[in-house]
Short mmCIF file of C-alpha atoms and ligand atoms in Angstrom, two decimals:
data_model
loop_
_atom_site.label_atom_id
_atom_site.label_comp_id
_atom_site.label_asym_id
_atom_site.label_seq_id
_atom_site.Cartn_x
_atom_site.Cartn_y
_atom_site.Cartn_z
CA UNK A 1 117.58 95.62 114.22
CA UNK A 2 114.62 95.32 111.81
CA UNK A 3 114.18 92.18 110.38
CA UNK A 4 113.13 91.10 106.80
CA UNK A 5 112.91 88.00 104.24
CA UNK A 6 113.57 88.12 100.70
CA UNK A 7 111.21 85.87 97.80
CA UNK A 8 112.03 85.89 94.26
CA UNK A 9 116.16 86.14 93.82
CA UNK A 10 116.27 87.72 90.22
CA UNK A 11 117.08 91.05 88.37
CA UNK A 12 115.78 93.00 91.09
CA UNK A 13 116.51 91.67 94.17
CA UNK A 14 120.21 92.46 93.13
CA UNK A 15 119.14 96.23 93.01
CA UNK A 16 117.60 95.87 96.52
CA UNK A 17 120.86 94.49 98.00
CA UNK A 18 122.72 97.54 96.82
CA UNK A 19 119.78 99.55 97.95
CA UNK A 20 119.88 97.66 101.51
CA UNK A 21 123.43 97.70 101.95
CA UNK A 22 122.40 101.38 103.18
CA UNK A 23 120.76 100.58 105.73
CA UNK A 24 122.80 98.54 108.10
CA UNK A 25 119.95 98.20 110.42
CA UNK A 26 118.08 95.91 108.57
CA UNK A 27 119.06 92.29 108.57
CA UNK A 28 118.33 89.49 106.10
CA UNK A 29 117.55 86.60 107.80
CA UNK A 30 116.25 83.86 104.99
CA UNK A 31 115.78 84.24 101.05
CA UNK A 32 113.89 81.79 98.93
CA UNK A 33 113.17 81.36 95.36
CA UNK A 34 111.21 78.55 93.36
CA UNK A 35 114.84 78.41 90.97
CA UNK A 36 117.29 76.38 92.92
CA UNK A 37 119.92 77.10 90.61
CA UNK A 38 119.24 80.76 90.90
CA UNK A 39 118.65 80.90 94.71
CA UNK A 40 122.00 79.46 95.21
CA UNK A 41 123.82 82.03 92.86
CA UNK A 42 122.20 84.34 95.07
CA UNK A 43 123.02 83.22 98.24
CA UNK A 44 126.51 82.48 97.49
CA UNK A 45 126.95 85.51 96.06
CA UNK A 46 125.75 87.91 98.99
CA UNK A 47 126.35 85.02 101.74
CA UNK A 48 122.75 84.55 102.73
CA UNK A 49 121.12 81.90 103.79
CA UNK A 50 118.70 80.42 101.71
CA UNK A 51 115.20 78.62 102.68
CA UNK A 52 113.73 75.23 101.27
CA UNK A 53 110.55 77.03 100.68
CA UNK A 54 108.28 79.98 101.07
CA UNK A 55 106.83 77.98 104.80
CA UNK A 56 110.29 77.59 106.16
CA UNK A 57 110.53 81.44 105.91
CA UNK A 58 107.29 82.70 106.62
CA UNK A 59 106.70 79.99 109.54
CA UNK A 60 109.78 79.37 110.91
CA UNK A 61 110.35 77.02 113.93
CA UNK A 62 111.47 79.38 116.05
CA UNK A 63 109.85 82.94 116.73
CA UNK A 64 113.30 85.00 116.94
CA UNK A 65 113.29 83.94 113.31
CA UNK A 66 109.99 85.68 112.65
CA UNK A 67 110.60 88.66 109.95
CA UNK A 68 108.75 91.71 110.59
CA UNK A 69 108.52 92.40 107.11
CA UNK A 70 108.62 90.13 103.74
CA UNK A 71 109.70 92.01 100.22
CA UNK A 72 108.17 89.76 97.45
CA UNK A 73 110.28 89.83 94.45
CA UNK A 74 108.66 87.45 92.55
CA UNK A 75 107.50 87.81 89.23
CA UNK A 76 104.03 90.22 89.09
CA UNK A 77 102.11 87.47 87.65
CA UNK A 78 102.99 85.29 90.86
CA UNK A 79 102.37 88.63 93.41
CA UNK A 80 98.99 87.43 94.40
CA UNK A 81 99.49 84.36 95.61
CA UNK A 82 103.06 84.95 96.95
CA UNK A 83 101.57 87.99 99.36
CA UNK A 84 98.47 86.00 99.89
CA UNK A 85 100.44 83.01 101.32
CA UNK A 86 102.64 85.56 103.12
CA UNK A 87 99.40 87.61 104.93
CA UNK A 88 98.23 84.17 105.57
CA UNK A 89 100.88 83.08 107.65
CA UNK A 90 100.41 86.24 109.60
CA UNK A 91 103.36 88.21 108.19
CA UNK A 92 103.66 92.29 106.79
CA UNK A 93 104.22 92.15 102.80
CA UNK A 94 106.13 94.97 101.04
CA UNK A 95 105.70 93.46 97.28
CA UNK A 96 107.48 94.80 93.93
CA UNK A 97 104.86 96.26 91.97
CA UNK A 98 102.02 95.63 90.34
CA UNK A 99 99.99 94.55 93.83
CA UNK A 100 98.37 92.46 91.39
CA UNK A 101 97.13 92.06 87.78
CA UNK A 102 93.89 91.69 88.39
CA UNK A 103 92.08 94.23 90.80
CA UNK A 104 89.85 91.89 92.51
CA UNK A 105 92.95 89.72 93.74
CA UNK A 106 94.30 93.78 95.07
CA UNK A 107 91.43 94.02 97.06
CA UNK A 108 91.66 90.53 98.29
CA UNK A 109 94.68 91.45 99.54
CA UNK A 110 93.65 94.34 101.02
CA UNK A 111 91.07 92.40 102.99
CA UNK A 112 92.84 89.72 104.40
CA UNK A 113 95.55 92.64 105.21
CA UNK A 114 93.44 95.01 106.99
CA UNK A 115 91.10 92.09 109.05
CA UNK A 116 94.25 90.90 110.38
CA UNK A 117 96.40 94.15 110.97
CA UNK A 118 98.98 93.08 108.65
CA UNK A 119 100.76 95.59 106.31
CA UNK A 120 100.28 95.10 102.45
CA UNK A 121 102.11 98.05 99.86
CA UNK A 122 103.59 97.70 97.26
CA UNK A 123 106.59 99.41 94.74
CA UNK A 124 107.76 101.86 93.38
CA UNK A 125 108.52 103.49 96.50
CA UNK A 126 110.54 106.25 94.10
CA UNK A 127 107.92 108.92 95.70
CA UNK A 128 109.87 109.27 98.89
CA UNK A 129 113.02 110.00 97.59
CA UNK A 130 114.48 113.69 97.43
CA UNK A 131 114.15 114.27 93.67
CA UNK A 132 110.31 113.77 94.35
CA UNK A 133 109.95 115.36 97.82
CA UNK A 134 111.53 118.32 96.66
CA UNK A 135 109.01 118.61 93.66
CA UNK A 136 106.48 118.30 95.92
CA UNK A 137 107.80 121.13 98.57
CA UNK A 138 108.34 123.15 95.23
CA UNK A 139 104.73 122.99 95.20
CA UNK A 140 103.71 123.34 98.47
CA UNK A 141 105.52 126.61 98.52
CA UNK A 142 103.68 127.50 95.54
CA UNK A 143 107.02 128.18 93.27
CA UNK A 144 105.12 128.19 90.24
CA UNK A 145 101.62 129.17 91.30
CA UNK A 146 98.80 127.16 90.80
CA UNK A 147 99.64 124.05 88.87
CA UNK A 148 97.16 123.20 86.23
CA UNK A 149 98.42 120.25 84.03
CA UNK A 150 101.25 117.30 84.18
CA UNK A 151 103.08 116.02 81.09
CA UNK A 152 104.50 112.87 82.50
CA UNK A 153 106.59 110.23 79.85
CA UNK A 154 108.22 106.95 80.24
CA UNK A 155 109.28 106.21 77.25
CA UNK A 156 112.53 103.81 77.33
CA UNK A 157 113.54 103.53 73.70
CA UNK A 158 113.09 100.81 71.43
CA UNK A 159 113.79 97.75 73.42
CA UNK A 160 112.83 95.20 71.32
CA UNK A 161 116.31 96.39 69.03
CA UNK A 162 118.38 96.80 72.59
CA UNK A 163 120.71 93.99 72.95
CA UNK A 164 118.93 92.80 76.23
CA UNK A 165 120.15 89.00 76.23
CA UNK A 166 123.29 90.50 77.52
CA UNK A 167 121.46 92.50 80.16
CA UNK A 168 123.04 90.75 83.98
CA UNK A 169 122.68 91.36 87.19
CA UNK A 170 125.43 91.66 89.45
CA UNK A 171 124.97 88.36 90.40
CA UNK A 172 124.20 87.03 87.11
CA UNK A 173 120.36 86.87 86.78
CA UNK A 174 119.21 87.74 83.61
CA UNK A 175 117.49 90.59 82.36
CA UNK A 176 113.56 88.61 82.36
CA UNK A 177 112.69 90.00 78.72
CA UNK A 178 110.15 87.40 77.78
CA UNK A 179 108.15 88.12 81.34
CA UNK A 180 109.13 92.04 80.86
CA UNK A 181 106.79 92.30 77.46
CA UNK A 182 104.04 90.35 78.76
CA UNK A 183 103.46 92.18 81.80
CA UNK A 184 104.27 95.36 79.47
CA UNK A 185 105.85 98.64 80.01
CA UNK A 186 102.67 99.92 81.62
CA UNK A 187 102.54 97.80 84.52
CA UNK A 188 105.73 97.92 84.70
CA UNK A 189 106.79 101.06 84.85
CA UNK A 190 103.94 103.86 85.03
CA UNK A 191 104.38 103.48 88.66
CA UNK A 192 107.68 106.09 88.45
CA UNK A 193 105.59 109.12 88.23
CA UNK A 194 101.46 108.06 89.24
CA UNK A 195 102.70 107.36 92.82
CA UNK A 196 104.56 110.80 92.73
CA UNK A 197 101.46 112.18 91.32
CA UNK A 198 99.15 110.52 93.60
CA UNK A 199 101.00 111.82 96.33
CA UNK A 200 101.04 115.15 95.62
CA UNK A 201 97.52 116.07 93.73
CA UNK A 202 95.25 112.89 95.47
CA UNK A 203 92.84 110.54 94.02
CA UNK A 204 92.76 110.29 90.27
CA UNK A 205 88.96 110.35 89.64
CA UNK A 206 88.59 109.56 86.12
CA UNK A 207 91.00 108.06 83.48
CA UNK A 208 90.61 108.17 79.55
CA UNK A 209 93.28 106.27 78.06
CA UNK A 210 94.20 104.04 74.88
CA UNK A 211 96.86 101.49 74.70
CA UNK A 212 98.65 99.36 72.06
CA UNK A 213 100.64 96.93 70.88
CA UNK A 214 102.97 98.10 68.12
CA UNK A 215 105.70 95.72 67.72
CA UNK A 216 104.53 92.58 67.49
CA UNK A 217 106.20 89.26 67.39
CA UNK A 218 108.50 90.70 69.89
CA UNK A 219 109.79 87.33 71.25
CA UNK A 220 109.13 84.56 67.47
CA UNK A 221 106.64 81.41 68.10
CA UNK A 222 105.55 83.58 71.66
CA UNK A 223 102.15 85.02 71.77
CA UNK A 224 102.72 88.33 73.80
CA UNK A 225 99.71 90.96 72.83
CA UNK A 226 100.30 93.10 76.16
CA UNK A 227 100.06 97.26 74.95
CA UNK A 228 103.72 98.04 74.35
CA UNK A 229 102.52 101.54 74.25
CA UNK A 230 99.95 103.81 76.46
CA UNK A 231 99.13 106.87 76.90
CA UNK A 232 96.48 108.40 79.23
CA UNK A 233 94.43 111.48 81.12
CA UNK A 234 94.00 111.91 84.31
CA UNK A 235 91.47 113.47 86.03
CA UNK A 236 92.25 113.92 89.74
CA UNK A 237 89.68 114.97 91.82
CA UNK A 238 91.63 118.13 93.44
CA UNK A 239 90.72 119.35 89.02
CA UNK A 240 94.43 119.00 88.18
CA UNK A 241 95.00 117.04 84.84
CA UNK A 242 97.92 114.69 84.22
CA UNK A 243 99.16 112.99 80.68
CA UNK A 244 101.36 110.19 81.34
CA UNK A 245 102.95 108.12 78.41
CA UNK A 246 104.72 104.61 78.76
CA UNK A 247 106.34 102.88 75.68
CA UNK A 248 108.95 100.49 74.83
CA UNK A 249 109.54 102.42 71.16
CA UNK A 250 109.88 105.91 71.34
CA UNK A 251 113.68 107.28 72.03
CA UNK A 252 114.44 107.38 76.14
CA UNK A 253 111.88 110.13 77.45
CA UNK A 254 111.73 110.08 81.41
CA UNK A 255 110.77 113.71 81.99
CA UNK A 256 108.04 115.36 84.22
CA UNK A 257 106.95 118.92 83.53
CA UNK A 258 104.16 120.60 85.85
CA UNK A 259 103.16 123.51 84.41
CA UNK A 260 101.63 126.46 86.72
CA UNK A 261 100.18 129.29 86.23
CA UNK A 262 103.67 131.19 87.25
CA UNK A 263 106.22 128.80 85.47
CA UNK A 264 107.06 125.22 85.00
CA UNK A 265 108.42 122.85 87.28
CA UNK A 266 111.14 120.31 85.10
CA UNK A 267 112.89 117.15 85.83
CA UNK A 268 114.92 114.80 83.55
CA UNK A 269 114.59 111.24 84.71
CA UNK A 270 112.75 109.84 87.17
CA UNK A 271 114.48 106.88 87.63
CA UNK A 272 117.72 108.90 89.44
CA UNK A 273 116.67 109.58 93.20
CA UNK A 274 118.17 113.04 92.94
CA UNK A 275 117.54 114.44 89.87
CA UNK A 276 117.69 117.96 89.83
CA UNK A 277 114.55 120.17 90.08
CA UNK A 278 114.59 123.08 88.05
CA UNK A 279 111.73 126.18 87.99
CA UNK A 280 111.43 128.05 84.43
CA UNK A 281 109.69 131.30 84.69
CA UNK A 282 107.53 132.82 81.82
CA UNK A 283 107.11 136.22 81.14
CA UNK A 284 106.22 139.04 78.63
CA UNK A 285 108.57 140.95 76.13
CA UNK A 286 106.91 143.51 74.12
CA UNK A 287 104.16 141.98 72.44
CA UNK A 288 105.79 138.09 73.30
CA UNK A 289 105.40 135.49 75.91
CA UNK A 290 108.67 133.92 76.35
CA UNK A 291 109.28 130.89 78.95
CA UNK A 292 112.98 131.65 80.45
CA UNK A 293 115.59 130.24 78.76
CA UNK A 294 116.75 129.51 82.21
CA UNK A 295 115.79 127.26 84.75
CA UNK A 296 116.82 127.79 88.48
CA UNK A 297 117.70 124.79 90.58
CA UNK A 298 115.46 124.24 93.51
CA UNK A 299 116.67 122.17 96.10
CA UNK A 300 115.91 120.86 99.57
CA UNK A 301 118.54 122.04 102.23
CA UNK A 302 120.25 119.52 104.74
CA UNK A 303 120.32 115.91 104.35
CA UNK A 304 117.78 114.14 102.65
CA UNK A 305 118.00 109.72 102.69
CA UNK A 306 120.64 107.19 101.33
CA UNK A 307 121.71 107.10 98.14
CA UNK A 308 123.23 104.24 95.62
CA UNK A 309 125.21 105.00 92.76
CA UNK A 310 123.23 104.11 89.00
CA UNK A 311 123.42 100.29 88.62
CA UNK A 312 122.08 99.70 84.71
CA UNK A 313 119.09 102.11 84.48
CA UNK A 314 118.67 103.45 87.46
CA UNK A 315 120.20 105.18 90.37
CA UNK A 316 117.24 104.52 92.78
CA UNK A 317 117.36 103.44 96.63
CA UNK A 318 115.00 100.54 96.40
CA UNK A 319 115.04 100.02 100.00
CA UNK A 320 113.38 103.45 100.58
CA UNK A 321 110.40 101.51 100.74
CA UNK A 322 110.63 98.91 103.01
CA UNK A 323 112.75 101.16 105.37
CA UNK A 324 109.46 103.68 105.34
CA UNK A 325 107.24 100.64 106.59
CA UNK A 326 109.64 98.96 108.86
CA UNK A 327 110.21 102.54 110.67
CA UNK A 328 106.14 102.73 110.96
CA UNK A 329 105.80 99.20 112.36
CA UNK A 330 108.44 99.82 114.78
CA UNK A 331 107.09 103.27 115.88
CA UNK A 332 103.66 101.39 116.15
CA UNK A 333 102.07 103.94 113.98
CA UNK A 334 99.13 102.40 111.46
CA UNK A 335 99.81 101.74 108.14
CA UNK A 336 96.31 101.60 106.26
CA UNK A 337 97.13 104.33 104.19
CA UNK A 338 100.10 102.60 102.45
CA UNK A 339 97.65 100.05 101.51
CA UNK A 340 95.10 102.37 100.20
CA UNK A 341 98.10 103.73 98.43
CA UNK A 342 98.96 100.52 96.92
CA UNK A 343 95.63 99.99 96.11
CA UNK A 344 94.73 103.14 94.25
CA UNK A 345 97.99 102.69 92.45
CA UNK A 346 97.35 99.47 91.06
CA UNK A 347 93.77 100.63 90.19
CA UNK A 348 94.90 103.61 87.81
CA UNK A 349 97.22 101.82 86.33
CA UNK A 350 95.30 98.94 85.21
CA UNK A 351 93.50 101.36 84.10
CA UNK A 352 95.54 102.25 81.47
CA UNK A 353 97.17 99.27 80.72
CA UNK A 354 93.62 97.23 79.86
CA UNK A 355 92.48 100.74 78.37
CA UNK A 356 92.45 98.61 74.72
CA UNK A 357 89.83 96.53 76.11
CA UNK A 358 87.38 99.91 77.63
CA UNK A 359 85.58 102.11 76.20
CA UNK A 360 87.40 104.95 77.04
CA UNK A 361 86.53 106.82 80.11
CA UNK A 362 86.88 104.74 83.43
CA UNK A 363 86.36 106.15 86.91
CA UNK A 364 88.24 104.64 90.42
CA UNK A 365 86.53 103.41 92.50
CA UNK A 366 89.41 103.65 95.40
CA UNK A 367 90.83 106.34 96.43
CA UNK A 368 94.38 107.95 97.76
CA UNK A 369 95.08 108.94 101.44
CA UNK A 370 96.40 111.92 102.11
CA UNK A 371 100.04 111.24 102.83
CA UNK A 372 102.82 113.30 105.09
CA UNK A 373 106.21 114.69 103.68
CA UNK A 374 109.20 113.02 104.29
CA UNK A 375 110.62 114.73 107.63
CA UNK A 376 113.85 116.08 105.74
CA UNK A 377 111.18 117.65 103.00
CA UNK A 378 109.27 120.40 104.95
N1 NAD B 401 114.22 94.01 86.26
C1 NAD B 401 114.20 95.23 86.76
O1 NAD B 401 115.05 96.07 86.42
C2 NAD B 401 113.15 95.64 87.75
C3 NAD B 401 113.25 96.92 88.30
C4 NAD B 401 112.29 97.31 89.22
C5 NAD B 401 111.29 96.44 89.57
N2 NAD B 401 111.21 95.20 89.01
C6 NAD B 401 110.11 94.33 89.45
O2 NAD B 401 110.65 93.31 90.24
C7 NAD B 401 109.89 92.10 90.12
C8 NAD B 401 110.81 90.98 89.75
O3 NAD B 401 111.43 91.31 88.54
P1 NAD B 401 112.83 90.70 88.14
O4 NAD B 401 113.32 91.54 87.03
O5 NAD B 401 113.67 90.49 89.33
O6 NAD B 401 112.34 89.27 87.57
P2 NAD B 401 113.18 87.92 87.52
O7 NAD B 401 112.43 86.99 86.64
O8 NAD B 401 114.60 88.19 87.20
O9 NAD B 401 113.13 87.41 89.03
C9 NAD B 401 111.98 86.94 89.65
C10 NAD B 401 112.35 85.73 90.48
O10 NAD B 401 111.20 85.31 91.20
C11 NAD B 401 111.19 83.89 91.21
N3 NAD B 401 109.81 83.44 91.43
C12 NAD B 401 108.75 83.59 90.60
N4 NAD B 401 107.65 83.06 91.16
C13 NAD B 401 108.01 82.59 92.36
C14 NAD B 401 107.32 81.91 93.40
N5 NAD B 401 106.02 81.64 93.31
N6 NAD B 401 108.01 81.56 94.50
C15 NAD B 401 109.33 81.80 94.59
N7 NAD B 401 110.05 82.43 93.64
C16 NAD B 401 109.40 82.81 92.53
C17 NAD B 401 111.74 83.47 89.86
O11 NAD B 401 112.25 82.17 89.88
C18 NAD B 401 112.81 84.55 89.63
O12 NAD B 401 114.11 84.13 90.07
C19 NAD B 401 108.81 92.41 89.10
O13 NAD B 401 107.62 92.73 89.76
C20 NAD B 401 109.34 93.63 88.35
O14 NAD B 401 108.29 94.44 87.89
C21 NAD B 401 112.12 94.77 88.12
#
């Protein structure tokens, strides 16, 4: 058995009990959150047992209590010092993304991680799933030749007119709409597709973005000014180039194209773990070039990981994750490179999120390991 403690009982953590349910291997031993009322809707709900605070459940009394592994579902704005207090106490930290909102408290993290051997990554962990695995073998087996450029958008519709008060989780948190548009769709969400990107082209080198805030007075007598639209370049060091949008006003827009220089590679939605892939060939007729009006499926053969049936927006295994890490601490293998992962992540995507403040082009100064194929995926 693998062992693992839950902070922060909201929205999400819902969505990670579905997600864990498929893997029976992994036990729950304590959950804790700062909202009494909430923690014991929680616990009640999925009969856990709840702790009196974050000490009792990183520093339990008794060793056998000890989880290798704490998810931190907190709020991002309370990430930092949740993980901090966490890596402090000598415990492994998978937290729900961002890493953190500012990228000196990342690296901070990353230090007091890697000095004491301790495993700090962070969400979306959508990457290892088969929809993008099998993108990425797509690639690897060069199915549409050299790719040259990524159009990338994550747009969700506009969300300020959705009727999100009613928005539940299955146990009854609610949908966090005022924290939502101050942390902003960009930290929030361009995750989905830069760790998918990351993974398969590298480092991002250089990013030119802009951002904005378009609808304001989102949330009457609240001051919220976080970018509610972004959209941004990226220049990865391997010379492929990547547009990814994020917005909370444009109609629902979660599609990836990857366009070759022997076709395009499609997909619909990244938020649905096994979304089909689909290759579109272009050609010449006469004096035309015509791009197929057919796409062929591609798809990995054999059995790929656990699946969970579309809760809300999303039909994503959110457990991938913390399986992935759990598996490498057990097999004793290191686990560096899922913090540099993290780390670059969070990086880029500030990036483009604070791109209203910069003055346009910003280089990384981190950098993405080279990461291995899911087993199932070569
Ligand atoms: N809502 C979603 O659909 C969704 C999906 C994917 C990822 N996420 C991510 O999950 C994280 C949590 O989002 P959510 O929607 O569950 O938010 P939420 O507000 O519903 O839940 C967060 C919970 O954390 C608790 N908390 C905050 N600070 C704490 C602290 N210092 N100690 C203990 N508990 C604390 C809050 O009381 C709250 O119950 C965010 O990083 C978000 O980006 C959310």
């Amino acid at each position: 058995m693998a062992k693992i403690s839950i902070i922060g009982t909201g929205f999400v953590a819902d969505l990670y009990m579905r997600s864990l349910e498929t893997y029976p291997h992994i036990k729950i031993l304590k959950v804790f959150d700062q909202n009494p009322a909430r923690l014991s809707m929680f616990t009640k709900f999925w009969n856990l047992t709840p702790a009196s605070s974050i000490e009792e459940l990183v520093s339990p009394a008794n060793p056998e209590d000890r989880p290798d592994l704490i998810l931190n579902l907190t709020n991002p704005g309370a990430h930092y010092a949740v993980s901090k207090q966490c890596l402090e106490a000598g415990r492994n930290v998978y937290s729900e993304k961002p890493l953190a909102t500012k990228m000196e408290d990342a690296f901070d993290l990353y230090d007091i991680a890697t000095k004491r051997g301790l495993i700090i990554t962070s969400a979306p962990c959508s990457y290892l799933s088969e929809v993008a695995q099998t993108l990425w073998l797509a690639i690897r087996q060069q199915q549409i030749g050299t790719p040259l450029l990524v159009y990338a958008e994550l747009d969700d519709d506009f969300i300020t007119q959705a009727p999100y008060k009613k928005w539940l989780s299955e146990s009854g948190a609610p949908w966090p709409y005022e924290d939502e548009f101050k942390v902003g769709c960009t930290l929030e969400h361009a995750g989905y597709y830069l760790t998918w990107l990351m993974m398969i082209f590298g480092s991002v080198k250089k990013v030119v973005a802009a951002s904005a805030e378009l609808v304001k007075n989102k949330i009457p007598n609240t001051e919220i000014t976080t970018p509610d639209f972004s959209t941004a370049t990226l220049f990865f060091e391997s010379g492929m180039v990547a547009r990814i949008t994020c917005g909370i006003v444009a109609p629902h827009n979660h599609s990836l194209r990857v366009i070759g220089d022997k076709g395009i590679l499609e997909i619909n939605e990244s938020w649905n773990n096994i979304a089909k892939v689909k290759i579109r060939k272009r050609f010449v007729v006469r004096r035309k070039l015509v791009n197929s009006l057919f796409a062929r499926r591609f798809k990995i053969k054999g059995k790929t990981h656990p699946k969970v049936p579309r809760r809300g927006a999303a039909a994503m295994n959110f457990a991938l994750g913390p399986a992935e890490v759990l598996s490498a601490i057990a097999a004793g293998h290191s686990t560096t490179h899922l913090a540099e992962f993290a780390l670059h992540l969070n990086e880029v995507t500030l990036a483009i999120q604070n791109a209203l403040d910069s003055t346009g082009v910003q280089l990384m100064q981190t950098r993405c390991p080279t990461l291995k194929p899911m087993p199932w995926a070569k």
